[in-house]
CSV table of C-alpha atoms in Angstrom, one decimal:
chain,number,residue,atom,x,y,z
A,1,MET,CA,-0.1,0.1,0.0
A,2,ALA,CA,0.6,3.8,-0.9
A,3,ALA,CA,2.3,5.9,1.8
A,4,ILE,CA,0.4,8.6,0.8
A,5,SER,CA,-3.7,7.5,-1.1
A,6,LEU,CA,-4.6,8.2,-4.4
A,7,SER,CA,-6.7,11.3,-3.1
A,8,LYS,CA,-4.7,12.7,-1.0
A,9,VAL,CA,-2.5,13.5,-4.7
A,10,GLU,CA,-6.4,14.6,-5.7
A,11,GLU,CA,-6.6,17.2,-3.4
A,12,THR,CA,-3.3,18.0,-2.5
A,13,ALA,CA,-0.8,18.0,-6.1
A,14,PRO,CA,-4.3,17.2,-8.7
A,15,ALA,CA,-1.2,17.6,-12.0
A,16,LEU,CA,0.9,15.3,-10.3
A,17,VAL,CA,-2.6,12.1,-10.4
A,18,SER,CA,-0.3,10.9,-13.8
A,19,LEU,CA,2.8,10.9,-12.5
A,20,TYR,CA,1.4,9.1,-9.1
A,21,LYS,CA,-0.1,6.4,-11.1
A,22,SER,CA,3.0,5.8,-13.4
A,23,ALA,CA,5.4,5.8,-10.7
A,24,GLY,CA,2.8,3.5,-8.3
A,25,ALA,CA,2.8,0.8,-11.6
A,26,SER,CA,6.8,1.3,-11.6
A,27,LEU,CA,7.2,0.1,-7.8
A,28,HIS,CA,4.3,-2.9,-8.5
A,29,ARG,CA,6.4,-4.2,-11.1
A,30,GLN,CA,9.2,-3.6,-9.4
A,31,GLY,CA,8.4,-5.7,-6.7
A,32,LEU,CA,8.7,-2.3,-4.0
A,33,ASP,CA,4.8,-2.2,-2.9
A,34,GLY,CA,4.9,-1.2,0.6
A,35,VAL,CA,8.3,-0.5,0.9
A,36,ARG,CA,9.6,2.8,3.1
A,37,ALA,CA,12.2,4.6,1.7
A,38,ALA,CA,13.0,8.3,2.7
A,39,VAL,CA,13.8,10.0,-1.3
A,40,TYR,CA,16.3,12.9,-1.5
A,41,LEU,CA,16.6,14.9,-4.7
A,42,VAL,CA,19.6,16.0,-5.5
A,43,ILE,CA,20.3,18.8,-7.9
A,44,ASP,CA,23.5,20.1,-10.2
A,45,TYR,CA,23.4,23.7,-10.8
A,46,SER,CA,26.3,24.9,-12.0
A,47,GLY,CA,27.1,26.9,-15.3
A,48,SER,CA,25.9,24.6,-18.0
A,49,MET,CA,22.3,23.4,-16.6
A,50,LYS,CA,21.0,26.6,-17.4
A,51,PRO,CA,19.4,25.8,-20.6
A,52,TYR,CA,17.9,22.5,-18.4
A,53,TYR,CA,17.0,25.3,-15.8
A,54,LYS,CA,15.7,27.6,-18.4
A,55,ASP,CA,13.3,24.3,-20.9
A,56,GLY,CA,11.4,23.1,-17.3
A,57,SER,CA,14.0,19.9,-17.8
A,58,VAL,CA,14.7,20.2,-13.5
A,59,GLN,CA,10.9,21.2,-12.1
A,60,ALA,CA,9.5,18.4,-14.8
A,61,LEU,CA,11.8,15.9,-12.6
A,62,ALA,CA,12.1,17.2,-9.7
A,63,ASP,CA,7.5,16.6,-10.5
A,64,ARG,CA,8.6,13.2,-11.0
A,65,VAL,CA,10.4,12.3,-8.4
A,66,LEU,CA,7.6,14.0,-6.3
A,67,GLY,CA,5.4,11.5,-7.3
A,68,MET,CA,6.8,8.4,-6.9
A,69,SER,CA,7.9,10.1,-3.3
A,70,ALA,CA,4.5,9.4,-2.1
A,71,HIS,CA,4.8,5.8,-2.4
A,72,PHE,CA,7.2,5.5,0.1
A,73,ASP,CA,7.1,8.3,3.1
A,74,ASP,CA,3.6,9.8,4.4
A,75,ASP,CA,5.2,13.6,5.0
A,76,GLY,CA,4.5,14.5,1.0
A,77,THR,CA,7.4,16.1,0.6
A,78,VAL,CA,11.5,15.6,-0.6
A,79,PRO,CA,14.5,17.8,0.8
A,80,VAL,CA,17.0,19.2,-2.2
A,81,VAL,CA,20.1,19.9,-2.3
A,82,PHE,CA,21.0,22.2,-5.2
A,83,PHE,CA,24.8,22.1,-6.1
A,84,SER,CA,27.7,23.3,-7.9
A,85,THR,CA,31.4,23.9,-6.6
A,86,ASP,CA,29.9,23.8,-3.2
A,87,VAL,CA,26.4,23.8,-1.6
A,88,ASP,CA,23.5,26.1,-3.3
A,89,ALA,CA,21.1,25.8,-1.3
A,90,GLU,CA,18.8,23.2,1.2
A,91,THR,CA,15.3,22.7,0.5
A,92,GLU,CA,12.3,21.1,0.3
A,93,ILE,CA,9.5,20.7,-2.2
A,94,ALA,CA,6.1,19.9,-1.2
A,95,LEU,CA,3.2,18.0,-3.0
A,96,ALA,CA,0.6,20.9,-1.9
A,97,ASP,CA,3.3,23.2,-3.4
A,98,HIS,CA,5.5,21.5,-6.2
A,99,GLN,CA,4.0,24.3,-9.1
A,100,GLY,CA,7.2,26.9,-10.5
A,101,ARG,CA,8.8,25.7,-7.1
A,102,ILE,CA,12.0,24.9,-8.6
A,103,GLU,CA,12.0,28.3,-10.3
A,104,ARG,CA,11.2,30.0,-7.3
A,105,ILE,CA,14.0,28.7,-5.1
A,106,VAL,CA,16.2,29.5,-8.0
A,107,SER,CA,15.5,32.7,-8.2
A,108,GLY,CA,17.0,33.4,-4.7
A,109,LEU,CA,20.6,31.8,-6.0
A,110,GLY,CA,24.0,33.2,-6.7
A,111,HIS,CA,26.2,32.4,-9.5
A,112,MET,CA,26.0,29.2,-10.5
A,113,GLY,CA,29.5,27.8,-10.5
A,114,LYS,CA,31.4,24.3,-11.2
A,115,THR,CA,30.5,21.1,-10.6
A,116,SER,CA,31.7,19.1,-7.0
A,117,TYR,CA,29.8,16.5,-5.9
A,118,HIS,CA,31.3,15.4,-2.9
A,119,LEU,CA,29.6,18.2,-1.2
A,120,ALA,CA,26.1,17.4,-1.7
A,121,MET,CA,26.9,13.8,-0.8
A,122,ASP,CA,27.9,14.9,3.0
A,123,ALA,CA,25.7,16.8,2.6
A,124,VAL,CA,22.6,14.2,2.2
A,125,ILE,CA,24.4,12.2,4.5
A,126,ASP,CA,24.6,14.9,7.2
A,127,HIS,CA,19.6,15.6,7.0
A,128,TYR,CA,20.1,11.8,6.9
A,129,LEU,CA,22.0,11.3,9.9
A,130,ASP,CA,19.9,14.2,12.2
A,131,SER,CA,17.0,13.0,10.8
A,132,GLY,CA,17.2,9.7,13.0
A,133,SER,CA,15.2,7.8,11.0
A,134,HIS,CA,16.1,3.9,10.7
A,135,ASP,CA,14.4,3.2,7.1
A,136,PRO,CA,16.7,2.9,3.9
A,137,ALA,CA,16.7,6.3,1.3
A,138,LEU,CA,17.0,7.0,-2.3
A,139,VAL,CA,19.2,9.8,-3.3
A,140,VAL,CA,18.0,10.4,-6.7
A,141,PHE,CA,21.3,12.5,-7.9
A,142,GLN,CA,21.0,14.5,-10.9
A,143,THR,CA,23.9,15.7,-13.0
A,144,ASP,CA,25.2,17.2,-16.2
A,145,GLY,CA,28.8,16.0,-15.7
A,146,GLY,CA,31.7,14.4,-14.0
A,147,PRO,CA,32.6,16.0,-11.0
A,148,ILE,CA,35.9,18.5,-10.2
A,149,ASN,CA,37.4,16.4,-8.1
A,150,LYS,CA,36.2,12.7,-8.7
A,151,LEU,CA,39.0,11.4,-5.9
A,152,ALA,CA,36.9,12.8,-3.0
A,153,ALA,CA,33.7,11.7,-4.9
A,154,GLU,CA,34.6,8.4,-5.1
A,155,ARG,CA,36.0,8.7,-1.2
A,156,TYR,CA,32.5,9.6,-0.6
A,157,LEU,CA,30.3,7.2,-1.7
A,158,CYS,CA,32.7,4.3,-0.2
A,159,LYS,CA,32.8,6.4,2.8
A,160,ALA,CA,28.7,6.0,2.5
A,161,ALA,CA,27.8,1.9,1.6
A,162,PRO,CA,28.1,0.6,5.3
A,163,LEU,CA,24.6,3.5,5.7
A,164,PRO,CA,21.4,3.3,4.2
A,165,LEU,CA,21.4,5.1,1.6
A,166,PHE,CA,21.9,4.7,-2.1
A,167,TRP,CA,22.5,6.9,-4.8
A,168,GLN,CA,20.7,7.0,-7.8
A,169,PHE,CA,22.8,8.4,-10.1
A,170,ILE,CA,20.8,10.3,-13.9
A,171,GLY,CA,22.2,11.7,-16.1
A,172,PHE,CA,21.4,14.7,-18.3
A,173,GLY,CA,23.1,15.8,-21.7
A,174,ASP,CA,24.9,14.9,-24.9
A,175,LEU,CA,24.6,10.6,-24.7
A,176,THR,CA,27.5,10.0,-26.4
A,177,SER,CA,29.8,12.9,-23.6
A,178,LYS,CA,32.9,11.7,-22.3
A,179,GLN,CA,31.5,13.9,-19.0
A,180,PHE,CA,29.6,10.3,-18.3
A,181,ASP,CA,32.4,7.9,-18.3
A,182,PHE,CA,33.3,8.7,-14.2
A,183,LEU,CA,29.5,7.7,-13.1
A,184,ARG,CA,29.9,4.9,-14.9
A,185,ARG,CA,32.9,3.7,-13.4
A,186,LEU,CA,31.1,4.9,-10.0
A,187,ASP,CA,28.7,2.8,-10.6
A,188,GLU,CA,30.8,-0.4,-11.2
A,189,LEU,CA,33.3,0.4,-8.4
A,190,ALA,CA,34.2,-3.0,-6.4
A,191,VAL,CA,32.7,-5.1,-3.3
A,192,PRO,CA,34.4,-5.7,-1.4
A,193,ASP,CA,37.2,-4.1,-1.8
A,194,LYS,CA,35.9,-0.6,-2.8
A,195,ARG,CA,32.9,-0.6,-0.8
A,196,VAL,CA,31.1,-3.0,1.1
A,197,VAL,CA,27.6,-3.3,-1.3
A,198,ASP,CA,26.8,-1.8,-4.0
A,199,ASN,CA,25.0,1.3,-3.2
A,200,ALA,CA,24.7,3.2,-6.6
A,201,GLY,CA,23.5,3.4,-10.5
A,202,PHE,CA,23.6,5.9,-13.2
A,203,PHE,CA,21.1,5.9,-16.1
A,204,HIS,CA,21.3,9.3,-18.7
A,205,ALA,CA,18.5,10.4,-19.7
A,206,GLY,CA,19.8,12.5,-22.4
A,207,SER,CA,20.1,15.9,-24.1
A,208,ASP,CA,16.4,16.5,-23.3
A,209,PRO,CA,15.2,14.4,-20.5
A,210,ARG,CA,11.4,15.4,-21.1
A,211,LYS,CA,11.6,12.8,-23.6
A,212,VAL,CA,12.2,9.8,-21.0
A,213,SER,CA,8.3,8.5,-20.7
A,214,ASP,CA,7.4,8.5,-17.7
A,215,ALA,CA,7.5,5.1,-17.4
A,216,GLU,CA,11.0,4.3,-18.3
A,217,LEU,CA,12.3,7.2,-16.1
A,218,TYR,CA,10.0,4.9,-12.7
A,219,ASP,CA,11.9,2.1,-14.3
A,220,ARG,CA,15.4,3.1,-13.8
A,221,LEU,CA,15.6,5.3,-10.5
A,222,VAL,CA,14.4,2.2,-9.1
A,223,GLY,CA,15.5,0.0,-11.0
A,224,GLU,CA,18.7,-1.3,-8.9
A,225,PHE,CA,16.7,0.0,-5.6
A,226,PRO,CA,15.9,-3.6,-5.3
A,227,LYS,CA,19.0,-5.6,-5.1
A,228,TRP,CA,20.6,-3.4,-2.8
A,229,LEU,CA,18.1,-3.8,0.2
A,230,VAL,CA,18.9,-7.0,-0.1
A,231,ALA,CA,22.5,-7.0,-0.3
A,232,ALA,CA,21.8,-3.8,2.3
A,233,ARG,CA,19.6,-6.0,5.0
A,234,ALA,CA,21.9,-9.0,4.2
A,235,GLN,CA,24.6,-7.0,5.7
A,236,GLY,CA,22.6,-5.5,8.5
A,237,ILE,CA,22.4,-2.0,7.3
A,238,VAL,CA,19.0,-2.2,6.2
A,239,ARG,CA,16.7,-3.6,8.8
A,240,PRO,CA,14.0,-6.6,7.8
A,241,GLY,CA,11.0,-5.2,7.0
């Protein structure tokens, strides 16, 4: 059973009803019915991301993540971290106030910097630990390129492996770009030599992420999550249930 009912979504965020239904169908296909998890969204605010803010791709991703989170978590909100060279903002998006939310947040931010993953990862880790939750967490981490400090990003991913956090990276940009070679390597880091479990996935949404169907996007966002849950429970990282 979903954490938030269809009738509640119809009441608080009618524009997200179709996304909610599509997410529910995907979670059912993946055997995730009734699973409870925190959902985080991490968004790239580097200079090269400007077109994706302008064309609505970032808002569309936020809406899709909200539609999915309503199945996993009953609070109707998703913590969001915006990052570039540093962490630019830590805030949240909510079912009741989702329309135009990304534009409102970004209007209050400063200069769009470079791409540095590890500080954003640290912000998510801190938020999760401070929350006192023991539920697993799915972190949707969007970016349009590799980080300026690859070693730090790899170190943070490995450092986070004993925590109940699964990092699902999603790339925006040219499918032929070498920018995402690092994320493909990160996805394949050795277990257990580098990390205790495989705690990350990556998929490429292309240059126009809005063209990826809702069904495909949700299948890709949660495609590796069930395998991680099994491995994390076996290691005692995630509590049975």
